[in-house]
Tab-separated table of C-alpha atoms in Angstrom:
chain	number	residue	atom	x	y	z
A	214	MET	CA	101.846	-4.955	82.324
A	215	ARG	CA	103.720	-4.453	85.400
A	216	LYS	CA	106.029	-6.493	87.242
A	217	THR	CA	107.684	-4.614	89.901
A	218	ILE	CA	104.990	-5.215	92.403
A	219	GLY	CA	105.579	-8.784	91.497
A	220	VAL	CA	104.419	-8.659	88.042
A	221	ARG	CA	102.040	-6.551	86.145
A	222	LEU	CA	104.931	-6.241	85.475
A	223	THR	CA	103.551	-3.306	87.005
A	224	ALA	CA	104.870	-0.657	84.993
A	225	PRO	CA	107.419	1.582	86.483
A	226	LEU	CA	106.969	3.605	83.398
A	227	LEU	CA	110.376	5.171	83.004
A	228	ALA	CA	108.667	8.095	81.313
A	229	ALA	CA	111.341	10.479	82.427
A	230	THR	CA	114.181	8.393	81.044
A	231	LEU	CA	112.884	7.404	77.632
A	232	GLY	CA	114.324	9.526	74.877
A	233	PRO	CA	112.417	11.717	72.423
A	234	ALA	CA	110.772	10.193	69.421
A	235	ALA	CA	113.102	9.779	66.507
A	236	LEU	CA	110.459	9.994	63.849
A	237	LEU	CA	107.440	12.229	63.450
A	238	LEU	CA	104.824	10.823	61.151
A	239	ALA	CA	101.903	12.461	59.458
A	240	PRO	CA	98.334	11.687	60.513
A	241	VAL	CA	96.104	9.538	58.372
A	242	ALA	CA	92.401	9.579	57.731
A	243	SER	CA	90.377	8.623	60.763
A	244	ALA	CA	88.941	5.187	61.224
A	245	ALA	CA	85.321	4.598	62.169
A	246	ALA	CA	84.297	6.553	65.252
A	247	ASP	CA	82.363	3.636	66.703
A	248	PRO	CA	84.831	1.013	67.955
A	249	ALA	CA	83.936	-2.644	67.681
A	250	ALA	CA	84.243	-3.011	71.443
A	251	ALA	CA	81.007	-1.103	71.904
A	252	ALA	CA	79.129	-4.064	70.438
A	253	VAL	CA	80.525	-6.581	72.942
A	254	PRO	CA	78.773	-6.342	76.318
A	255	GLY	CA	81.161	-6.346	79.258
A	256	LEU	CA	84.357	-6.194	77.199
A	257	ALA	CA	85.069	-2.567	78.100
A	258	ALA	CA	85.417	-3.638	81.759
A	259	ALA	CA	87.861	-6.545	81.729
A	260	PRO	CA	90.225	-6.342	84.723
A	261	TYR	CA	93.608	-8.040	84.593
A	262	GLU	CA	94.162	-11.301	86.368
A	263	TYR	CA	97.580	-12.894	86.455
A	264	LEU	CA	97.244	-16.648	86.867
A	265	GLY	CA	100.960	-17.173	87.383
A	266	TRP	CA	101.459	-15.280	90.649
A	267	GLY	CA	99.824	-13.482	93.561
A	268	ASN	CA	97.683	-16.381	94.809
A	269	PRO	CA	95.136	-15.881	92.001
A	270	GLN	CA	91.450	-16.334	92.721
A	271	LYS	CA	89.378	-18.704	90.638
A	272	PRO	CA	87.962	-16.505	87.860
A	273	THR	CA	84.533	-18.103	88.211
A	274	ASP	CA	84.488	-17.158	91.905
A	275	VAL	CA	85.231	-13.555	90.942
A	276	MET	CA	82.424	-13.655	88.393
A	277	LYS	CA	79.928	-14.865	91.001
A	278	ALA	CA	81.021	-12.268	93.554
A	279	THR	CA	81.123	-9.225	91.270
A	280	GLY	CA	79.119	-9.819	88.098
A	281	VAL	CA	82.218	-9.263	85.958
A	282	LYS	CA	82.073	-11.183	82.670
A	283	TRP	CA	85.407	-10.460	81.015
A	284	PHE	CA	88.980	-10.819	82.240
A	285	THR	CA	92.245	-9.700	80.716
A	286	LEU	CA	94.604	-12.615	81.312
A	287	ALA	CA	98.321	-11.855	81.521
A	288	PHE	CA	100.929	-12.399	80.234
A	289	VAL	CA	101.949	-14.173	77.060
A	290	LEU	CA	105.680	-13.827	76.426
A	291	SER	CA	108.406	-15.237	74.199
A	292	ASP	CA	109.782	-18.675	75.023
A	293	GLY	CA	113.187	-17.306	74.046
A	294	GLY	CA	112.376	-17.257	70.354
A	295	CYS	CA	109.451	-16.086	68.248
A	296	ASN	CA	107.006	-18.423	69.933
A	297	PRO	CA	104.306	-17.449	72.449
A	298	LYS	CA	103.882	-19.099	75.838
A	299	TRP	CA	102.291	-18.039	79.113
A	300	ASP	CA	105.044	-16.399	81.157
A	301	GLY	CA	107.367	-17.615	78.432
A	302	SER	CA	107.112	-21.170	79.745
A	303	ARG	CA	103.570	-22.572	79.993
A	304	PRO	CA	101.936	-23.919	76.835
A	305	LEU	CA	99.012	-22.108	75.266
A	306	THR	CA	96.892	-25.236	75.189
A	307	GLY	CA	96.550	-28.291	77.371
A	308	GLY	CA	97.420	-26.596	80.636
A	309	THR	CA	95.886	-24.661	83.501
A	310	ASP	CA	95.587	-21.427	81.523
A	311	GLU	CA	93.420	-22.986	78.832
A	312	ALA	CA	91.372	-24.684	81.551
A	313	ALA	CA	90.749	-21.313	83.214
A	314	ILE	CA	89.604	-19.797	79.927
A	315	LYS	CA	87.221	-22.684	79.337
A	316	SER	CA	85.770	-22.262	82.830
A	317	ILE	CA	85.208	-18.527	82.272
A	318	ARG	CA	83.430	-19.196	79.010
A	319	ALA	CA	81.351	-21.994	80.509
A	320	ALA	CA	80.150	-19.456	83.102
A	321	GLY	CA	79.067	-17.026	80.386
A	322	GLY	CA	82.175	-14.872	80.257
A	323	ASP	CA	85.165	-14.412	77.975
A	324	VAL	CA	88.759	-13.206	77.930
A	325	VAL	CA	91.168	-10.721	76.458
A	326	VAL	CA	94.686	-12.150	76.305
A	327	SER	CA	97.499	-9.714	77.059
A	328	VAL	CA	100.918	-10.019	75.452
A	329	GLY	CA	103.924	-8.302	76.997
A	330	GLY	CA	104.228	-6.615	80.377
A	331	TRP	CA	107.247	-5.223	82.173
A	332	SER	CA	109.422	-8.328	82.651
A	333	GLY	CA	110.497	-11.313	80.625
A	334	ASN	CA	111.271	-11.906	76.962
A	335	LYS	CA	109.038	-9.915	74.623
A	336	LEU	CA	107.714	-11.267	71.348
A	337	GLY	CA	108.149	-7.838	69.767
A	338	GLU	CA	111.886	-8.112	70.343
A	339	LYS	CA	112.378	-11.834	69.721
A	340	CYS	CA	110.442	-11.935	66.434
A	341	SER	CA	112.640	-10.481	63.698
A	342	SER	CA	109.954	-9.086	61.399
A	343	ALA	CA	106.410	-7.768	61.480
A	344	SER	CA	105.147	-10.829	59.617
A	345	ALA	CA	106.841	-13.189	62.085
A	346	LEU	CA	105.472	-11.223	65.031
A	347	ALA	CA	101.992	-11.258	63.514
A	348	GLY	CA	102.337	-15.020	63.199
A	349	ALA	CA	103.165	-15.315	66.893
A	350	TYR	CA	100.173	-13.144	67.805
A	351	GLN	CA	98.013	-15.277	65.504
A	352	LYS	CA	98.998	-18.441	67.390
A	353	VAL	CA	97.537	-16.914	70.545
A	354	ILE	CA	94.381	-15.761	68.793
A	355	ASP	CA	93.862	-19.148	67.149
A	356	ALA	CA	94.507	-21.086	70.371
A	357	TYR	CA	91.454	-19.500	72.002
A	358	LYS	CA	89.486	-18.063	69.064
A	359	LEU	CA	89.886	-14.661	70.684
A	360	LYS	CA	87.530	-11.764	70.154
A	361	ALA	CA	89.926	-9.298	71.809
A	362	PHE	CA	93.691	-8.918	72.147
A	363	ASP	CA	95.895	-6.606	74.230
A	364	ILE	CA	99.503	-5.635	73.614
A	365	ASP	CA	100.967	-4.308	76.838
A	366	ILE	CA	104.089	-2.611	75.517
A	367	GLU	CA	106.596	-1.721	78.206
A	368	ASN	CA	110.250	-1.489	79.130
A	369	THR	CA	112.728	-2.319	76.337
A	370	GLU	CA	109.972	-3.239	73.876
A	371	PHE	CA	108.481	0.227	74.304
A	372	GLY	CA	111.816	2.067	74.235
A	373	ASN	CA	113.059	0.670	70.907
A	374	ALA	CA	111.767	2.560	67.848
A	375	THR	CA	112.342	-0.410	65.522
A	376	VAL	CA	110.334	-2.666	67.805
A	377	ARG	CA	107.539	-0.103	68.169
A	378	GLN	CA	107.182	-0.039	64.394
A	379	ARG	CA	107.274	-3.849	64.245
A	380	VAL	CA	104.470	-4.100	66.810
A	381	VAL	CA	102.301	-1.594	64.934
A	382	ASP	CA	102.854	-3.326	61.588
A	383	ALA	CA	102.215	-6.768	63.081
A	384	LEU	CA	98.983	-5.648	64.692
A	385	LYS	CA	97.799	-4.209	61.378
A	386	ILE	CA	98.350	-7.645	59.804
A	387	VAL	CA	96.390	-9.242	62.660
A	388	LYS	CA	93.506	-6.802	62.196
A	389	ALA	CA	93.341	-7.662	58.484
A	390	LYS	CA	93.377	-11.420	59.115
A	391	ASN	CA	90.834	-11.355	61.954
A	392	PRO	CA	87.908	-9.121	60.953
A	393	GLY	CA	86.082	-7.752	63.971
A	394	ILE	CA	88.774	-8.514	66.540
A	395	VAL	CA	89.064	-5.791	69.177
A	396	THR	CA	92.635	-4.639	69.831
A	397	TYR	CA	94.203	-2.572	72.582
A	398	ILE	CA	97.690	-1.161	72.883
A	399	THR	CA	98.512	-0.451	76.520
A	400	LEU	CA	101.392	1.845	77.440
A	401	GLY	CA	102.792	3.986	80.228
A	402	THR	CA	102.014	7.643	80.749
A	403	THR	CA	102.903	10.799	82.598
A	404	PRO	CA	100.242	12.821	84.488
A	405	THR	CA	99.813	14.962	81.359
A	406	GLY	CA	99.583	12.115	78.864
A	407	PRO	CA	101.991	9.904	76.911
A	408	ASP	CA	105.628	10.974	76.807
A	409	ALA	CA	107.534	11.487	73.546
A	410	THR	CA	107.966	7.734	73.090
A	411	GLY	CA	104.269	7.072	73.634
A	412	LYS	CA	103.278	9.820	71.224
A	413	ASP	CA	105.662	8.375	68.662
A	414	LEU	CA	104.002	4.967	69.017
A	415	ILE	CA	100.557	6.485	68.428
A	416	LYS	CA	101.828	8.440	65.417
A	417	ARG	CA	103.330	5.289	63.975
A	418	GLY	CA	99.971	3.554	64.374
A	419	ALA	CA	98.169	6.344	62.589
A	420	ALA	CA	100.745	6.546	59.791
A	421	ALA	CA	100.452	2.794	59.237
A	422	GLY	CA	96.669	3.032	59.001
A	423	LEU	CA	96.248	0.867	62.106
A	424	ALA	CA	92.586	1.028	63.158
A	425	ASN	CA	93.342	0.251	66.789
A	426	ASP	CA	90.240	0.102	68.985
A	427	GLY	CA	91.830	1.452	72.144
A	428	TRP	CA	95.028	3.273	73.021
A	429	VAL	CA	95.186	2.590	76.754
A	430	VAL	CA	97.387	4.236	79.384
A	431	MET	CA	98.527	3.030	82.800
A	432	PRO	CA	98.217	6.130	85.005
A	433	PHE	CA	100.364	5.272	88.004
A	434	ASP	CA	104.015	5.048	89.069
A	435	PHE	CA	104.130	8.701	88.102
A	436	GLY	CA	107.193	9.835	90.008
A	437	GLY	CA	105.150	12.722	91.363
A	438	HIS	CA	101.785	14.285	90.601
A	439	THR	CA	99.400	16.952	91.861
A	440	GLY	CA	95.886	16.397	93.201
A	441	THR	CA	94.313	13.012	93.766
A	442	MET	CA	95.249	10.009	91.668
A	443	GLY	CA	91.771	10.220	90.158
A	444	GLN	CA	92.457	13.778	89.037
A	445	ALA	CA	95.916	12.837	87.783
A	446	THR	CA	94.359	10.001	85.788
A	447	VAL	CA	91.905	12.401	84.147
A	448	GLY	CA	94.829	14.651	83.228
A	449	ALA	CA	96.695	11.728	81.691
A	450	LEU	CA	93.620	10.698	79.710
A	451	GLU	CA	93.053	14.213	78.411
A	452	GLY	CA	96.638	14.222	77.177
A	453	LEU	CA	96.114	10.821	75.569
A	454	LYS	CA	92.938	12.023	73.887
A	455	SER	CA	94.799	14.990	72.407
A	456	ALA	CA	97.604	12.758	71.120
A	457	VAL	CA	95.209	10.291	69.488
A	458	LYS	CA	93.056	13.084	68.055
A	459	SER	CA	96.105	14.774	66.546
A	460	ALA	CA	97.605	11.596	65.085
A	461	TYR	CA	94.411	10.193	63.585
A	462	GLY	CA	92.482	13.341	62.762
A	463	TYR	CA	89.558	12.220	64.913
A	464	SER	CA	86.835	14.439	66.344
A	465	ASP	CA	86.909	14.832	70.132
A	466	ASP	CA	84.124	12.274	70.495
A	467	ALA	CA	85.856	9.714	68.262
A	468	ALA	CA	89.167	10.254	70.040
A	469	TYR	CA	87.621	9.572	73.454
A	470	ARG	CA	86.055	6.385	72.096
A	471	HIS	CA	89.498	5.190	70.992
A	472	ILE	CA	91.280	5.683	74.307
A	473	GLY	CA	91.168	3.801	77.585
A	474	VAL	CA	92.597	3.453	81.049
A	475	SER	CA	94.189	0.620	82.991
A	476	SER	CA	94.705	1.791	86.553
A	477	MET	CA	96.208	0.049	89.585
A	478	ASN	CA	94.264	-0.561	92.773
A	479	GLY	CA	95.579	0.502	96.153
A	480	LYS	CA	99.272	1.049	96.769
A	481	THR	CA	101.303	1.168	93.568
A	482	ASP	CA	104.966	0.362	93.002
A	483	GLU	CA	105.862	3.893	94.027
A	484	ALA	CA	106.184	4.761	97.710
A	485	GLY	CA	103.463	7.143	98.836
A	486	GLU	CA	101.296	6.677	95.751
A	487	THR	CA	97.868	5.115	96.366
A	488	VAL	CA	94.857	4.737	94.076
A	489	SER	CA	91.714	4.635	96.216
A	490	THR	CA	88.188	3.449	95.539
A	491	ALA	CA	87.222	7.149	95.407
A	492	ASP	CA	89.779	7.572	92.612
A	493	PHE	CA	88.227	4.619	90.793
A	494	ARG	CA	84.813	6.290	91.053
A	495	THR	CA	86.313	9.457	89.550
A	496	ILE	CA	87.705	7.404	86.672
A	497	LEU	CA	84.366	5.617	86.238
A	498	GLY	CA	82.506	8.918	85.938
A	499	TYR	CA	84.988	10.209	83.374
A	500	ALA	CA	84.810	6.977	81.370
A	501	GLN	CA	81.014	7.077	81.361
A	502	GLN	CA	80.957	10.735	80.336
A	503	HIS	CA	83.253	10.204	77.355
A	504	HIS	CA	82.485	6.573	76.385
A	505	LEU	CA	86.065	5.390	76.639
A	506	ALA	CA	87.092	2.193	74.888
A	507	ARG	CA	88.261	0.550	78.105
A	508	PHE	CA	88.340	0.828	81.898
A	509	SER	CA	90.539	-1.901	83.362
A	510	PHE	CA	92.999	-2.247	86.219
A	511	TRP	CA	95.892	-4.206	87.641
A	512	SER	CA	94.756	-6.445	89.173
A	513	VAL	CA	92.080	-8.837	90.416
A	514	ASN	CA	94.848	-10.665	92.293
A	515	ARG	CA	95.321	-7.530	94.406
A	516	ASP	CA	91.624	-6.737	94.925
A	517	ARG	CA	91.496	-7.668	98.619
A	518	ALA	CA	92.914	-6.381	101.877
A	519	CYS	CA	96.316	-7.597	103.020
A	520	GLY	CA	96.794	-9.947	105.921
A	521	SER	CA	99.866	-10.008	108.110
A	522	GLY	CA	102.909	-10.474	105.934
A	523	THR	CA	100.878	-10.811	102.735
A	524	ASP	CA	102.770	-10.267	99.487
A	525	ALA	CA	101.817	-7.039	97.693
A	526	ASP	CA	101.222	-9.106	94.552
A	527	ALA	CA	98.203	-10.633	96.289
A	528	CYS	CA	96.556	-7.624	97.954
A	529	SER	CA	95.989	-3.903	97.569
A	530	GLY	CA	97.674	-2.578	100.689
A	531	VAL	CA	94.593	-0.522	101.629
A	532	ALA	CA	91.539	-1.199	103.756
A	533	GLN	CA	88.843	-2.620	101.492
A	534	SER	CA	86.184	-5.267	101.171
A	535	PRO	CA	86.845	-8.154	98.792
A	536	TYR	CA	86.604	-7.144	95.119
A	537	GLU	CA	85.699	-3.548	95.980
A	538	PHE	CA	87.663	-2.191	92.999
A	539	THR	CA	86.301	-4.793	90.573
A	540	LYS	CA	82.766	-3.919	91.643
A	541	ILE	CA	83.371	-0.306	90.585
A	542	VAL	CA	84.964	-1.230	87.256
A	543	VAL	CA	82.197	-3.684	86.325
A	544	GLN	CA	79.734	-0.784	86.358
A	545	TYR	CA	81.396	0.521	83.222
A	546	GLN	CA	79.549	-0.608	80.108
A	547	GLY	CA	81.140	1.556	77.442
């Protein structure tokens, strides 16, 4: 996710420029209304940390300061072919990333690994088939014996209908081979919910019979919105709920339990757009009311005030105490 403010690969979402869906697919029977994530304490609140930029904090220090147990570590990319590496260059095992994961687990926590983001080579594009892509995803899962996996689908990977279908089909293979694994698909949004491309992705998931645990939107970089960013986020989530309900045939309650939010703290990539701690509290209340699958944000790296000349990748751009946003998110328990 996002990399314009450095990297989450912060999603300038390009919602206005992505074309309409080319294929409308019929809904399928609904999956279970009680996602697996509900059974994993702390998983629903797993903020992103990017260990490759933004002067990252030691995850164990964040755990001690906030009580957070889970992190979403970003990003795994293609090494130029159908092979996964951190940032497309660092090995899955034997390096600093694996060491960080071991330290989190030793302190009683765990990780979601996120594949994709805004920049870099995407596995969904570099792997030529769903089975090959599933194999690349499986390498990541096997490297860390993951309980949860996030596909942050953005930019050209999101905009290509063939690749969207490949990602959906690959994730269905992964779900079949890894019983109980919790999966998220994270995508951009408008203030009223996913655009035509996002809705197409959800419809493809439903048509394929993909029992995805959480369809997650990134409600920022809107290009204009009304009300507070908290209110705009609620509007985006209501639109997402309607799209997921329609595609899967869920009840309202089941649809809410299969959607999630990944916000951005402080100043976003868009001039004049700021997500405040008050907005995070609005999102928290909404998530608690509807039992969303996920409440995350981009990113822990940015969860501190800026010093003079500090890079926006490493701070929020707003007045705050250390980890103030993480401390709100960690209150969410599903």
